[in-house]
């Protein structure tokens, strides 16, 4: 007798087929497996957090961007003000490693939204485009979309300049002089800026090439910048850097191979700039064993307050650690001998960049997707050289170190033991993972692992791109079996590593939650969910 019932049973449905009765809630992912469809709002959050730069293993950048733009437009049609609020929240909070997705989304709202959405987008311009680089990126994208230079746009750009204090405005004018084919002169001409006070008029006149600033009292920073461009006296340049806090971007290239110039810049260098220029300071010999600069740099890198105040994203530190530890740049011919103390300090900085990751009185299983789509191709948030696997594993191990009752595994179509990596330094871990080449993906393995070993866990944290296809059972079904066997309402959280439109978890499952990217507060949020606070 044929057992017809099994054909309608979720337990007997492989991932290559949709769950019976849930066909309308599911779609085939690019890998060929059926998974649940993510809502447009969830996709918006993923895009803002991760972006689409570089594409994924299965989708090129253009297709992935078009898919996400479609979801963004759908959200705009439903509630444009909510879209703008989400853009500003993620951008202002430093929750994404790059601001470009937020800028693009704001441009789309300003150029293609309805009247109210456009108004909200332009009002949020200074919140999202906080520096001139961001403003120039906005203007270039807006022009590309043929947004039109109407009065409201000109007024918003004008306010970006005129509502700044003179010191802040001067810094923008000298530090970010040209980006994305735009200059301040271009922006001022498009916006028809009309200053409301004499000082602002003078500063903007200088930026437009119509005024000279020869008196330090008018603008000490611009005067110092002008002197730095022409001086041939090293001592004068050092005084200008220290006295007027000149940033690196204002120093002519011919001086940037000198250790004493970098030593002067280091005195007031922001933490983000410090992380980006560790290699240059090592090349010129400023950062060296036993040097005073080494002590200064390691002290700054391990200053938790400075990291949080500077809104340093974990992925920025992760990429710095990967690049610095390699001793060579991803582009160009720059090479250096890594200093061990810097590598150790970057480890500390990375862990400190996650906000308030406190121990939980919970039994947690951490599962990292080690499949080929995570390790063989793709970038996280457009960061060249950073695969989804490297970012996921580094974040997972950081979380593991704070949890006294946790275990970590990897999965593709097989179980991968990762516990031995828990003691790795960040640099050693990244080096190990650079050789990893996983296979297909069966995201049911973590829950099945707990079932097979009769592990009564309270929570499952999974880091994945959700491209599961190879299993004989859907991950959500295996999780239900684990809950039924253990009698524990296991809470299941996933961290999405790519901005795709599908998810592993059943949207109707109240004990599951999906997050995107690797924001500084991601594990704080996960712990709140595991405690039942969310």
Coordinates of N, CA and C in Angstrom, one line a residue, residues 149-300:
X149 N 17.0 69.7 -10.3 CA 17.6 70.6 -9.3 C 16.5 71.7 -9.0
X150 N 15.4 71.2 -8.4 CA 14.3 72.1 -8.0 C 14.7 72.9 -6.8
X151 N 13.8 73.8 -6.4 CA 14.0 74.7 -5.3 C 14.3 74.0 -4.0
X152 N 13.5 72.9 -3.8 CA 13.6 72.2 -2.5 C 15.0 71.5 -2.4
X153 N 15.5 71.0 -3.5 CA 16.8 70.4 -3.4 C 17.9 71.4 -3.2
X154 N 17.8 72.5 -3.9 CA 18.8 73.6 -3.8 C 18.8 74.1 -2.3
X155 N 17.6 74.2 -1.8 CA 17.5 74.7 -0.4 C 18.1 73.8 0.6
X156 N 17.9 72.4 0.4 CA 18.5 71.4 1.3 C 20.0 71.5 1.2
X157 N 20.6 71.5 0.0 CA 22.0 71.5 -0.2 C 22.6 72.8 0.4
X158 N 21.9 73.9 0.2 CA 22.4 75.2 0.7 C 22.4 75.2 2.2
X159 N 21.4 74.6 2.8 CA 21.3 74.5 4.3 C 22.5 73.6 4.9
X160 N 22.9 72.6 4.1 CA 24.0 71.8 4.5 C 25.2 72.6 4.8
X161 N 25.4 73.7 4.0 CA 26.6 74.6 4.2 C 26.3 75.7 5.2
X162 N 25.2 76.3 5.1 CA 25.0 77.6 5.8 C 24.6 77.3 7.3
X163 N 24.1 76.1 7.6 CA 23.7 75.9 9.0 C 24.9 75.3 9.8
X164 N 26.1 75.2 9.3 CA 27.2 74.7 10.0 C 27.9 75.9 10.7
X165 N 28.5 75.6 11.8 CA 29.4 76.6 12.5 C 30.7 76.8 11.7
X166 N 31.3 78.0 11.7 CA 32.4 78.3 10.9 C 33.6 77.2 11.0
X167 N 33.9 76.8 12.2 CA 34.9 75.8 12.3 C 34.6 74.5 11.6
X168 N 33.4 74.1 11.8 CA 32.9 72.8 11.2 C 32.9 73.0 9.6
X169 N 32.5 74.1 9.2 CA 32.4 74.3 7.7 C 33.8 74.4 7.1
X170 N 34.7 75.0 7.8 CA 36.1 75.1 7.3 C 36.8 73.8 7.2
X171 N 36.5 72.9 8.2 CA 37.1 71.6 8.2 C 36.5 70.8 7.0
X172 N 35.2 70.9 6.7 CA 34.7 70.2 5.5 C 35.3 70.7 4.2
X173 N 35.6 72.0 4.2 CA 36.1 72.6 2.9 C 37.5 72.2 2.6
X174 N 38.3 72.0 3.7 CA 39.7 71.7 3.4 C 40.0 70.2 3.5
X175 N 39.2 69.4 4.2 CA 39.5 68.0 4.3 C 38.9 67.2 3.2
X176 N 37.7 67.6 2.7 CA 37.0 66.8 1.6 C 36.8 67.8 0.5
X177 N 37.9 67.9 -0.3 CA 37.8 69.0 -1.4 C 37.2 68.5 -2.7
X178 N 37.3 67.1 -2.9 CA 36.9 66.6 -4.2 C 36.6 65.1 -4.0
X179 N 35.4 64.7 -4.3 CA 35.0 63.3 -4.3 C 33.9 63.1 -5.3
X180 N 33.9 61.9 -5.9 CA 32.8 61.5 -6.8 C 32.5 62.5 -7.9
X181 N 33.6 63.1 -8.4 CA 33.5 64.0 -9.6 C 32.9 65.4 -9.2
X182 N 32.8 65.6 -7.9 CA 32.2 66.9 -7.4 C 33.2 67.6 -6.5
X183 N 33.1 68.9 -6.6 CA 33.9 69.8 -5.7 C 32.9 70.7 -4.9
X184 N 33.4 71.4 -3.9 CA 32.5 72.3 -3.2 C 32.0 73.4 -4.2
X185 N 32.9 73.8 -5.1 CA 32.5 74.8 -6.1 C 31.3 74.4 -6.9
X186 N 31.3 73.1 -7.3 CA 30.2 72.5 -8.1 C 28.9 72.6 -7.3
X187 N 29.0 72.1 -6.0 CA 27.8 72.0 -5.2 C 27.3 73.4 -4.9
X188 N 28.1 74.4 -4.7 CA 27.7 75.7 -4.4 C 27.0 76.3 -5.6
X189 N 27.5 76.0 -6.8 CA 26.9 76.6 -8.0 C 25.6 76.0 -8.3
X190 N 25.4 74.7 -8.1 CA 24.1 74.0 -8.3 C 23.1 74.5 -7.3
X191 N 23.5 74.7 -6.0 CA 22.5 75.1 -5.0 C 22.2 76.6 -4.9
X192 N 23.0 77.4 -5.6 CA 22.8 78.9 -5.5 C 22.8 79.3 -4.0
X193 N 23.9 78.9 -3.3 CA 23.9 79.1 -1.8 C 24.0 80.6 -1.6
X194 N 23.2 81.1 -0.6 CA 23.2 82.5 -0.2 C 23.5 82.5 1.3
X195 N 24.8 82.8 1.7 CA 25.2 82.8 3.1 C 24.4 83.9 3.9
X196 N 24.2 83.6 5.1 CA 23.4 84.5 6.0 C 24.3 85.4 6.9
X197 N 25.6 85.1 6.9 CA 26.5 85.9 7.7 C 27.8 86.1 7.0
X198 N 28.6 87.1 7.4 CA 29.8 87.5 6.7 C 30.9 86.4 6.7
X199 N 31.0 85.7 7.9 CA 32.0 84.7 8.0 C 31.8 83.5 7.0
X200 N 30.5 83.1 7.0 CA 30.2 82.0 6.1 C 30.3 82.4 4.6
X201 N 30.0 83.6 4.3 CA 30.1 84.2 3.0 C 31.6 84.1 2.6
X202 N 32.5 84.5 3.5 CA 33.9 84.5 3.2 C 34.4 83.1 2.9
X203 N 34.0 82.1 3.8 CA 34.5 80.8 3.7 C 34.0 80.1 2.4
X204 N 32.7 80.3 2.1 CA 32.2 79.8 0.8 C 32.8 80.5 -0.4
X205 N 33.1 81.7 -0.3 CA 33.7 82.5 -1.4 C 35.1 81.9 -1.6
X206 N 35.8 81.5 -0.6 CA 37.1 80.9 -0.7 C 37.0 79.5 -1.4
X207 N 36.0 78.7 -1.0 CA 35.7 77.4 -1.6 C 35.4 77.5 -3.1
X208 N 34.7 78.6 -3.5 CA 34.3 78.8 -4.9 C 35.4 79.5 -5.7
X209 N 36.6 79.8 -5.1 CA 37.7 80.4 -5.8 C 37.5 81.9 -6.0
X210 N 36.7 82.5 -5.2 CA 36.4 84.0 -5.4 C 37.0 84.8 -4.3
X211 N 37.5 84.2 -3.2 CA 38.1 85.0 -2.1 C 39.4 84.4 -1.7
X212 N 40.2 85.2 -1.2 CA 41.5 84.8 -0.6 C 41.4 85.0 0.9
X213 N 42.0 84.0 1.7 CA 42.0 84.1 3.1 C 43.5 84.2 3.5
X214 N 43.9 85.5 3.8 CA 45.3 85.7 4.1 C 45.5 86.0 5.6
X215 N 44.4 86.2 6.3 CA 44.4 86.5 7.7 C 44.0 85.3 8.5
X216 N 44.9 84.9 9.4 CA 44.6 83.7 10.2 C 43.4 83.9 11.1
X217 N 43.0 85.1 11.4 CA 41.9 85.4 12.3 C 40.6 85.1 11.6
X218 N 40.5 85.2 10.3 CA 39.3 84.9 9.6 C 38.9 83.4 9.7
X219 N 39.9 82.5 9.4 CA 39.7 81.1 9.5 C 41.1 80.5 9.8
X220 N 41.5 80.2 11.0 CA 42.8 79.6 11.3 C 43.1 78.4 10.5
X221 N 42.0 77.5 10.4 CA 42.3 76.2 9.7 C 42.5 76.4 8.2
X222 N 41.8 77.2 7.5 CA 42.0 77.5 6.1 C 43.3 78.2 5.9
X223 N 43.6 79.1 6.7 CA 44.9 79.8 6.6 C 46.1 78.8 6.8
X224 N 46.0 77.9 7.8 CA 47.0 76.9 8.0 C 47.1 75.9 6.8
X225 N 45.9 75.6 6.2 CA 45.9 74.7 5.0 C 46.6 75.4 3.9
X226 N 46.4 76.6 3.7 CA 47.0 77.3 2.6 C 48.6 77.4 2.8
X227 N 49.0 77.6 4.0 CA 50.4 77.6 4.3 C 51.0 76.3 4.1
X228 N 50.3 75.2 4.5 CA 50.8 73.8 4.3 C 51.1 73.5 2.9
X229 N 50.3 74.1 2.0 CA 50.4 73.7 0.5 C 51.7 74.3 -0.1
X230 N 52.2 75.4 0.5 CA 53.4 76.1 -0.1 C 54.7 76.0 0.7
X231 N 54.6 75.7 2.0 CA 55.8 75.8 2.8 C 56.8 74.7 2.3
X232 N 58.1 75.0 2.5 CA 59.2 74.1 2.2 C 59.9 73.8 3.5
X233 N 59.4 74.4 4.6 CA 60.0 74.3 5.9 C 59.3 73.2 6.7
X234 N 60.0 72.1 7.0 CA 59.4 71.0 7.7 C 59.0 71.4 9.1
X235 N 59.8 72.2 9.8 CA 59.4 72.7 11.2 C 58.1 73.5 11.1
X236 N 57.9 74.3 10.1 CA 56.7 75.1 10.0 C 55.5 74.2 9.8
X237 N 55.7 73.2 8.9 CA 54.6 72.2 8.7 C 54.2 71.5 9.9
X238 N 55.2 71.1 10.7 CA 54.9 70.4 12.0 C 54.1 71.3 12.9
X239 N 54.5 72.5 13.0 CA 53.8 73.5 13.9 C 52.3 73.6 13.4
X240 N 52.1 73.7 12.1 CA 50.8 73.9 11.6 C 49.9 72.7 11.9
X241 N 50.5 71.5 11.8 CA 49.7 70.3 12.0 C 49.3 70.3 13.5
X242 N 50.2 70.6 14.4 CA 49.9 70.5 15.8 C 49.1 71.6 16.3
X243 N 49.4 72.8 15.9 CA 48.7 74.0 16.4 C 47.3 74.1 15.9
X244 N 47.1 73.8 14.6 CA 45.8 73.9 13.9 C 45.1 72.6 13.7
X245 N 45.6 71.5 14.2 CA 45.0 70.2 14.1 C 44.7 69.9 12.6
X246 N 45.7 70.1 11.8 CA 45.4 69.8 10.4 C 45.3 68.3 10.2
X247 N 44.3 67.8 9.5 CA 44.1 66.4 9.2 C 45.0 65.9 8.1
X248 N 45.2 64.6 8.0 CA 46.1 64.0 7.0 C 45.7 64.5 5.6
X249 N 44.5 64.6 5.3 CA 44.0 64.9 3.9 C 44.5 66.3 3.4
X250 N 44.9 67.1 4.4 CA 45.3 68.5 4.0 C 46.8 68.6 3.7
X251 N 47.6 67.5 4.0 CA 49.0 67.5 3.9 C 49.5 67.1 2.4
X252 N 50.3 67.9 1.8 CA 50.8 67.5 0.4 C 51.5 66.1 0.5
X253 N 51.3 65.3 -0.6 CA 51.8 64.0 -0.6 C 53.4 63.9 -0.4
X254 N 54.1 65.0 -0.8 CA 55.5 64.9 -0.6 C 56.0 64.8 0.8
X255 N 55.1 65.2 1.8 CA 55.5 65.1 3.2 C 55.1 63.8 3.8
X256 N 54.3 63.0 3.2 CA 53.7 61.8 3.8 C 54.6 60.6 3.9
X257 N 55.9 60.7 3.6 CA 56.8 59.6 3.7 C 57.8 59.9 4.9
X258 N 57.4 60.9 5.7 CA 58.3 61.3 6.9 C 57.6 60.8 8.2
X259 N 58.4 60.2 9.1 CA 57.8 59.7 10.3 C 57.4 60.9 11.2
X260 N 58.2 62.0 11.2 CA 57.9 63.1 12.1 C 56.5 63.8 11.7
X261 N 56.2 63.8 10.4 CA 54.9 64.3 10.0 C 53.8 63.4 10.5
X262 N 53.9 62.1 10.4 CA 52.9 61.2 10.9 C 52.8 61.3 12.4
X263 N 54.0 61.5 13.1 CA 53.9 61.6 14.6 C 53.1 62.8 15.0
X264 N 53.3 63.9 14.2 CA 52.5 65.1 14.5 C 51.0 64.9 14.3
X265 N 50.7 64.2 13.2 CA 49.3 63.9 12.8 C 48.7 63.0 13.9
X266 N 49.5 62.1 14.4 CA 49.0 61.1 15.4 C 48.4 61.7 16.6
X267 N 48.9 62.9 17.0 CA 48.5 63.5 18.3 C 47.0 63.8 18.3
X268 N 46.4 64.1 17.2 CA 45.0 64.4 17.2 C 44.2 63.6 16.2
X269 N 44.8 62.5 15.8 CA 44.2 61.6 14.8 C 42.9 60.9 15.3
X270 N 41.8 61.0 14.7 CA 40.6 60.3 15.1 C 40.8 58.8 15.0
X271 N 40.1 58.0 15.8 CA 40.3 56.6 15.9 C 40.1 55.9 14.5
X272 N 39.1 56.4 13.7 CA 38.8 55.8 12.4 C 40.0 56.0 11.5
X273 N 40.5 57.2 11.5 CA 41.7 57.5 10.6 C 42.9 56.7 11.1
X274 N 43.1 56.5 12.4 CA 44.2 55.7 12.9 C 44.1 54.3 12.4
X275 N 43.0 53.7 12.4 CA 42.8 52.3 12.0 C 43.1 52.2 10.5
X276 N 42.7 53.2 9.7 CA 42.9 53.2 8.3 C 44.4 53.4 7.9
X277 N 45.2 54.0 8.7 CA 46.5 54.4 8.3 C 47.6 53.6 9.1
X278 N 47.3 52.5 9.8 CA 48.3 51.8 10.5 C 49.4 51.3 9.6
X279 N 49.0 50.9 8.4 CA 50.0 50.4 7.4 C 51.0 51.5 7.0
X280 N 50.5 52.7 6.7 CA 51.3 53.8 6.3 C 52.3 54.2 7.5
X281 N 51.8 54.3 8.7 CA 52.6 54.6 9.8 C 53.7 53.6 10.1
X282 N 53.4 52.3 9.8 CA 54.4 51.3 9.9 C 55.5 51.4 8.8
X283 N 55.0 51.6 7.6 CA 55.9 51.8 6.4 C 57.0 52.8 6.7
X284 N 56.5 54.0 7.2 CA 57.5 55.1 7.4 C 58.3 55.0 8.6
X285 N 58.1 53.9 9.4 CA 58.9 53.6 10.6 C 58.4 54.3 11.9
X286 N 57.3 54.9 11.8 CA 56.8 55.5 13.1 C 56.3 54.4 14.1
X287 N 55.6 53.5 13.6 CA 55.2 52.3 14.4 C 56.2 51.3 14.3
X288 N 57.0 51.1 15.4 CA 58.1 50.1 15.4 C 58.2 49.6 16.8
X289 N 58.8 48.4 16.9 CA 59.0 47.9 18.3 C 59.7 48.9 19.2
X290 N 59.2 49.0 20.4 CA 59.8 49.8 21.5 C 59.6 51.3 21.3
X291 N 58.9 51.7 20.2 CA 58.7 53.2 20.0 C 57.6 53.8 20.8
X292 N 57.7 55.1 21.1 CA 56.7 55.8 21.8 C 55.4 55.7 21.0
X293 N 55.5 55.8 19.7 CA 54.3 55.8 18.8 C 53.5 54.5 19.0
X294 N 54.3 53.4 19.1 CA 53.6 52.1 19.3 C 52.8 52.1 20.6
X295 N 53.3 52.7 21.6 CA 52.6 52.8 22.9 C 51.3 53.6 22.7
X296 N 51.4 54.7 22.0 CA 50.3 55.6 21.8 C 49.2 54.9 21.0
X297 N 49.6 54.2 19.9 CA 48.7 53.6 19.0 C 47.9 52.4 19.7
X298 N 48.7 51.6 20.4 CA 48.0 50.5 21.1 C 47.1 51.0 22.2
X299 N 47.5 52.1 22.8 CA 46.6 52.6 23.9 C 45.3 53.1 23.2
X300 N 45.4 53.8 22.1 CA 44.1 54.2 21.4 C 43.3 53.1 20.9

